[in-house]
Amino acid sequence: MKVYLGDSPIQLIGKRPKPGQKLVLKPKLPGVYNTKQDFGSIAKDKGYLFVSTLPNVKTHACSAQVYELETLLSEKGIEATICHISSDGKSSWSEVKKLHPGLKCLGFTLQEADKDTVLAFKKSLGIGVTNSHRLAHGLFAYKDGKLIGSLIPKQQYGSPNIKKFLNKIKIT
């Protein structure tokens, strides 16, 4: 899949999952924000699970994605497990902690995980940036273990339109 960062094209590796598919790969990505557990032990097959991928959690766009997803789900009264997976390490989450200290979402990193596991995870969601350690911005919503909607924005500059995404998947 080709996406853009401004005018620059970016090629992504992997294939975006289709609605109804399960989150087949639940890797042991280290927990770095609001949890010490790894992603594989958090990802569950009951209720709502949102997986958000972030290229650089230190940027305003990624921080906004973290904040907006939790805020909009809370406003809708939706109880969900929210997992943000960032390309960068634990220290990068300090900006999110400083700006939004009350968030309950969980943050994970690719940085300290096994390289083969990281590559397989990137491919499983179609969000790996070719020739880079980075992830693309992405949102994946699961209900009872099955994908109900996903968004990988064509324009990667800025944060995804989360409100439009939630309205499209019709969560009640």
PDB file of C-alpha atoms in Angstrom:
ATOM      1  CA  MET A   1       0.000   0.000   0.000  1.00  0.00           C
ATOM      2  CA  LYS A   2       1.260   3.472  -0.808  1.00  0.00           C
ATOM      3  CA  VAL A   3       0.665   6.364   1.584  1.00  0.00           C
ATOM      4  CA  TYR A   4       2.099   9.867   1.740  1.00  0.00           C
ATOM      5  CA  LEU A   5       3.948  12.045   4.206  1.00  0.00           C
ATOM      6  CA  GLY A   6       3.114  15.426   2.741  1.00  0.00           C
ATOM      7  CA  ASP A   7       4.083  15.048  -0.930  1.00  0.00           C
ATOM      8  CA  SER A   8       6.531  12.207  -0.333  1.00  0.00           C
ATOM      9  CA  PRO A   9       5.283   8.684  -1.106  1.00  0.00           C
ATOM     10  CA  ILE A  10       5.862   5.942   1.466  1.00  0.00           C
ATOM     11  CA  GLN A  11       5.503   2.246   0.702  1.00  0.00           C
ATOM     12  CA  LEU A  12       4.032   0.080   3.453  1.00  0.00           C
ATOM     13  CA  ILE A  13       4.729  -3.625   3.908  1.00  0.00           C
ATOM     14  CA  GLY A  14       2.171  -6.243   4.765  1.00  0.00           C
ATOM     15  CA  LYS A  15      -1.514  -6.403   4.146  1.00  0.00           C
ATOM     16  CA  ARG A  16      -4.265  -4.640   6.076  1.00  0.00           C
ATOM     17  CA  PRO A  17      -6.603  -7.210   7.663  1.00  0.00           C
ATOM     18  CA  LYS A  18     -10.206  -7.458   6.490  1.00  0.00           C
ATOM     19  CA  PRO A  19     -13.286  -7.062   8.715  1.00  0.00           C
ATOM     20  CA  GLY A  20     -14.125 -10.296  10.516  1.00  0.00           C
ATOM     21  CA  GLN A  21     -10.498 -11.412  10.774  1.00  0.00           C
ATOM     22  CA  LYS A  22      -8.956 -12.088  14.160  1.00  0.00           C
ATOM     23  CA  LEU A  23      -5.873 -10.372  15.504  1.00  0.00           C
ATOM     24  CA  VAL A  24      -3.765 -13.412  14.746  1.00  0.00           C
ATOM     25  CA  LEU A  25      -0.446 -12.037  15.950  1.00  0.00           C
ATOM     26  CA  LYS A  26      -0.287 -10.913  19.579  1.00  0.00           C
ATOM     27  CA  PRO A  27       3.445 -10.354  20.026  1.00  0.00           C
ATOM     28  CA  LYS A  28       5.287  -9.748  23.260  1.00  0.00           C
ATOM     29  CA  LEU A  29       5.832  -6.030  22.692  1.00  0.00           C
ATOM     30  CA  PRO A  30       7.018  -4.441  25.957  1.00  0.00           C
ATOM     31  CA  GLY A  31       4.575  -2.302  27.926  1.00  0.00           C
ATOM     32  CA  VAL A  32       5.968   1.198  28.533  1.00  0.00           C
ATOM     33  CA  TYR A  33       2.947   3.360  29.428  1.00  0.00           C
ATOM     34  CA  ASN A  34       0.393   2.471  32.144  1.00  0.00           C
ATOM     35  CA  THR A  35       1.433  -1.203  32.086  1.00  0.00           C
ATOM     36  CA  LYS A  36       4.385  -3.488  32.626  1.00  0.00           C
ATOM     37  CA  GLN A  37       2.651  -6.367  30.820  1.00  0.00           C
ATOM     38  CA  ASP A  38       3.431  -7.080  27.178  1.00  0.00           C
ATOM     39  CA  PHE A  39       0.938  -6.498  24.369  1.00  0.00           C
ATOM     40  CA  GLY A  40       0.412 -10.226  23.809  1.00  0.00           C
ATOM     41  CA  SER A  41      -0.931 -10.714  27.331  1.00  0.00           C
ATOM     42  CA  ILE A  42      -3.199  -7.630  27.141  1.00  0.00           C
ATOM     43  CA  ALA A  43      -4.803  -8.212  23.731  1.00  0.00           C
ATOM     44  CA  LYS A  44      -8.040 -10.019  24.495  1.00  0.00           C
ATOM     45  CA  ASP A  45     -10.876 -11.624  22.576  1.00  0.00           C
ATOM     46  CA  LYS A  46     -13.712 -10.232  24.720  1.00  0.00           C
ATOM     47  CA  GLY A  47     -15.191  -6.767  24.403  1.00  0.00           C
ATOM     48  CA  TYR A  48     -13.686  -3.920  22.435  1.00  0.00           C
ATOM     49  CA  LEU A  49      -9.974  -3.695  21.702  1.00  0.00           C
ATOM     50  CA  PHE A  50      -8.495  -0.724  19.864  1.00  0.00           C
ATOM     51  CA  VAL A  51      -4.982  -0.993  18.466  1.00  0.00           C
ATOM     52  CA  SER A  52      -3.449   2.323  17.466  1.00  0.00           C
ATOM     53  CA  THR A  53      -0.077   2.479  15.709  1.00  0.00           C
ATOM     54  CA  LEU A  54       2.178   5.508  16.058  1.00  0.00           C
ATOM     55  CA  PRO A  55       5.265   6.416  14.009  1.00  0.00           C
ATOM     56  CA  ASN A  56       6.706   8.802  16.627  1.00  0.00           C
ATOM     57  CA  VAL A  57       4.847   9.261  19.923  1.00  0.00           C
ATOM     58  CA  LYS A  58       6.862  12.413  20.719  1.00  0.00           C
ATOM     59  CA  THR A  59       5.171  14.379  17.921  1.00  0.00           C
ATOM     60  CA  HIS A  60       1.996  16.390  18.318  1.00  0.00           C
ATOM     61  CA  ALA A  61       0.134  14.246  15.754  1.00  0.00           C
ATOM     62  CA  CYS A  62       0.816  11.006  17.632  1.00  0.00           C
ATOM     63  CA  SER A  63       0.115  12.554  21.031  1.00  0.00           C
ATOM     64  CA  ALA A  64      -3.176  13.879  19.642  1.00  0.00           C
ATOM     65  CA  GLN A  65      -4.067  10.393  18.352  1.00  0.00           C
ATOM     66  CA  VAL A  66      -3.463   8.923  21.819  1.00  0.00           C
ATOM     67  CA  TYR A  67      -5.562  11.592  23.545  1.00  0.00           C
ATOM     68  CA  GLU A  68      -8.395  11.801  21.009  1.00  0.00           C
ATOM     69  CA  LEU A  69      -9.069   8.057  20.784  1.00  0.00           C
ATOM     70  CA  GLU A  70      -9.509   7.714  24.534  1.00  0.00           C
ATOM     71  CA  THR A  71     -11.526  10.936  24.838  1.00  0.00           C
ATOM     72  CA  LEU A  72     -13.954  10.099  22.033  1.00  0.00           C
ATOM     73  CA  LEU A  73     -14.536   6.546  23.263  1.00  0.00           C
ATOM     74  CA  SER A  74     -15.171   7.906  26.766  1.00  0.00           C
ATOM     75  CA  GLU A  75     -17.640  10.498  25.420  1.00  0.00           C
ATOM     76  CA  LYS A  76     -19.534   7.689  23.650  1.00  0.00           C
ATOM     77  CA  GLY A  77     -19.561   5.637  26.865  1.00  0.00           C
ATOM     78  CA  ILE A  78     -17.638   2.797  25.206  1.00  0.00           C
ATOM     79  CA  GLU A  79     -15.586   0.593  27.507  1.00  0.00           C
ATOM     80  CA  ALA A  80     -12.587  -0.615  25.580  1.00  0.00           C
ATOM     81  CA  THR A  81      -9.013  -1.680  25.980  1.00  0.00           C
ATOM     82  CA  ILE A  82      -6.920   0.881  24.108  1.00  0.00           C
ATOM     83  CA  CYS A  83      -3.421  -0.160  23.085  1.00  0.00           C
ATOM     84  CA  HIS A  84      -1.056   2.285  21.394  1.00  0.00           C
ATOM     85  CA  ILE A  85       2.022   0.787  19.786  1.00  0.00           C
ATOM     86  CA  SER A  86       4.853   3.169  19.020  1.00  0.00           C
ATOM     87  CA  SER A  87       7.959   2.815  16.919  1.00  0.00           C
ATOM     88  CA  ASP A  88      10.057   4.524  19.553  1.00  0.00           C
ATOM     89  CA  GLY A  89      11.073   3.633  23.095  1.00  0.00           C
ATOM     90  CA  LYS A  90       9.910   4.160  26.651  1.00  0.00           C
ATOM     91  CA  SER A  91      11.416   7.612  27.153  1.00  0.00           C
ATOM     92  CA  SER A  92       9.397   8.913  24.196  1.00  0.00           C
ATOM     93  CA  TRP A  93       6.182   8.505  26.208  1.00  0.00           C
ATOM     94  CA  SER A  94       7.244  11.204  28.689  1.00  0.00           C
ATOM     95  CA  GLU A  95       5.642  13.918  26.551  1.00  0.00           C
ATOM     96  CA  VAL A  96       2.281  12.118  26.573  1.00  0.00           C
ATOM     97  CA  LYS A  97       2.528  11.694  30.369  1.00  0.00           C
ATOM     98  CA  LYS A  98       3.286  15.383  30.769  1.00  0.00           C
ATOM     99  CA  LEU A  99       0.485  16.609  28.475  1.00  0.00           C
ATOM    100  CA  HIS A 100      -2.212  14.072  29.407  1.00  0.00           C
ATOM    101  CA  PRO A 101      -1.459  12.583  32.859  1.00  0.00           C
ATOM    102  CA  GLY A 102      -4.961  11.141  33.351  1.00  0.00           C
ATOM    103  CA  LEU A 103      -5.072   8.844  30.333  1.00  0.00           C
ATOM    104  CA  LYS A 104      -5.807   5.164  31.013  1.00  0.00           C
ATOM    105  CA  CYS A 105      -4.699   3.754  27.651  1.00  0.00           C
ATOM    106  CA  LEU A 106      -1.787   1.351  27.425  1.00  0.00           C
ATOM    107  CA  GLY A 107       1.427   2.058  25.534  1.00  0.00           C
ATOM    108  CA  PHE A 108       3.792  -0.446  23.973  1.00  0.00           C
ATOM    109  CA  THR A 109       7.045  -0.151  22.054  1.00  0.00           C
ATOM    110  CA  LEU A 110       8.672  -1.954  19.159  1.00  0.00           C
ATOM    111  CA  GLN A 111      12.135  -0.855  20.207  1.00  0.00           C
ATOM    112  CA  GLU A 112      12.901  -3.571  22.724  1.00  0.00           C
ATOM    113  CA  ALA A 113      11.134  -6.416  20.925  1.00  0.00           C
ATOM    114  CA  ASP A 114      12.676  -9.170  18.815  1.00  0.00           C
ATOM    115  CA  LYS A 115      13.237  -7.927  15.205  1.00  0.00           C
ATOM    116  CA  ASP A 116      11.545 -10.928  13.567  1.00  0.00           C
ATOM    117  CA  THR A 117       8.503 -10.480  15.817  1.00  0.00           C
ATOM    118  CA  VAL A 118       8.347  -6.771  14.967  1.00  0.00           C
ATOM    119  CA  LEU A 119       8.530  -7.454  11.226  1.00  0.00           C
ATOM    120  CA  ALA A 120       5.815 -10.121  11.429  1.00  0.00           C
ATOM    121  CA  PHE A 121       3.587  -7.743  13.439  1.00  0.00           C
ATOM    122  CA  LYS A 122       4.083  -4.896  10.935  1.00  0.00           C
ATOM    123  CA  LYS A 123       3.177  -7.213   8.064  1.00  0.00           C
ATOM    124  CA  SER A 124       0.136  -8.616   9.878  1.00  0.00           C
ATOM    125  CA  LEU A 125      -1.483  -5.160  10.041  1.00  0.00           C
ATOM    126  CA  GLY A 126       0.017  -3.659   6.863  1.00  0.00           C
ATOM    127  CA  ILE A 127       1.533  -0.743   8.765  1.00  0.00           C
ATOM    128  CA  GLY A 128       5.281  -1.323   8.411  1.00  0.00           C
ATOM    129  CA  VAL A 129       7.217   1.392   6.598  1.00  0.00           C
ATOM    130  CA  THR A 130       9.570  -0.110   3.994  1.00  0.00           C
ATOM    131  CA  ASN A 131      13.263   0.222   4.890  1.00  0.00           C
ATOM    132  CA  SER A 132      12.495   1.829   8.244  1.00  0.00           C
ATOM    133  CA  HIS A 133      11.924   0.843  11.868  1.00  0.00           C
ATOM    134  CA  ARG A 134       8.797   3.043  11.885  1.00  0.00           C
ATOM    135  CA  LEU A 135       5.122   2.165  11.839  1.00  0.00           C
ATOM    136  CA  ALA A 136       2.529   4.135   9.896  1.00  0.00           C
ATOM    137  CA  HIS A 137      -0.412   5.805  11.639  1.00  0.00           C
ATOM    138  CA  GLY A 138      -3.147   3.191  11.915  1.00  0.00           C
ATOM    139  CA  LEU A 139      -6.315   2.385  13.842  1.00  0.00           C
ATOM    140  CA  PHE A 140      -7.772  -1.104  14.254  1.00  0.00           C
ATOM    141  CA  ALA A 141     -11.003  -1.821  16.128  1.00  0.00           C
ATOM    142  CA  TYR A 142     -11.844  -5.338  17.330  1.00  0.00           C
ATOM    143  CA  LYS A 143     -14.981  -6.595  19.000  1.00  0.00           C
ATOM    144  CA  ASP A 144     -14.872 -10.012  20.672  1.00  0.00           C
ATOM    145  CA  GLY A 145     -11.621 -10.757  18.876  1.00  0.00           C
ATOM    146  CA  LYS A 146     -12.770  -9.898  15.336  1.00  0.00           C
ATOM    147  CA  LEU A 147     -11.860  -6.824  13.326  1.00  0.00           C
ATOM    148  CA  ILE A 148     -14.794  -4.458  12.869  1.00  0.00           C
ATOM    149  CA  GLY A 149     -12.899  -1.624  11.208  1.00  0.00           C
ATOM    150  CA  SER A 150      -9.481  -0.267  10.334  1.00  0.00           C
ATOM    151  CA  LEU A 151      -7.951   2.939   9.057  1.00  0.00           C
ATOM    152  CA  ILE A 152      -4.530   3.548   7.579  1.00  0.00           C
ATOM    153  CA  PRO A 153      -4.709   7.146   6.358  1.00  0.00           C
ATOM    154  CA  LYS A 154      -3.409   7.828   2.843  1.00  0.00           C
ATOM    155  CA  GLN A 155      -1.979  11.088   4.230  1.00  0.00           C
ATOM    156  CA  GLN A 156       0.283  10.205   7.133  1.00  0.00           C
ATOM    157  CA  TYR A 157       1.126  13.807   7.955  1.00  0.00           C
ATOM    158  CA  GLY A 158      -1.010  14.618  11.005  1.00  0.00           C
ATOM    159  CA  SER A 159      -3.272  12.353  13.017  1.00  0.00           C
ATOM    160  CA  PRO A 160      -6.109  10.235  11.589  1.00  0.00           C
ATOM    161  CA  ASN A 161      -9.709  11.444  11.698  1.00  0.00           C
ATOM    162  CA  ILE A 162     -10.704   9.350  14.705  1.00  0.00           C
ATOM    163  CA  LYS A 163     -14.207  10.784  15.036  1.00  0.00           C
ATOM    164  CA  LYS A 164     -15.024   9.847  11.426  1.00  0.00           C
ATOM    165  CA  PHE A 165     -13.501   6.403  11.974  1.00  0.00           C
ATOM    166  CA  LEU A 166     -15.631   5.731  15.077  1.00  0.00           C
ATOM    167  CA  ASN A 167     -18.790   6.940  13.323  1.00  0.00           C
ATOM    168  CA  LYS A 168     -18.017   4.703  10.318  1.00  0.00           C
ATOM    169  CA  ILE A 169     -17.702   1.546  12.419  1.00  0.00           C
ATOM    170  CA  LYS A 170     -20.914   2.459  14.292  1.00  0.00           C
ATOM    171  CA  ILE A 171     -19.882   1.660  17.827  1.00  0.00           C
ATOM    172  CA  THR A 172     -22.727   2.021  20.299  1.00  0.00           C
TER     173      THR A 172
END
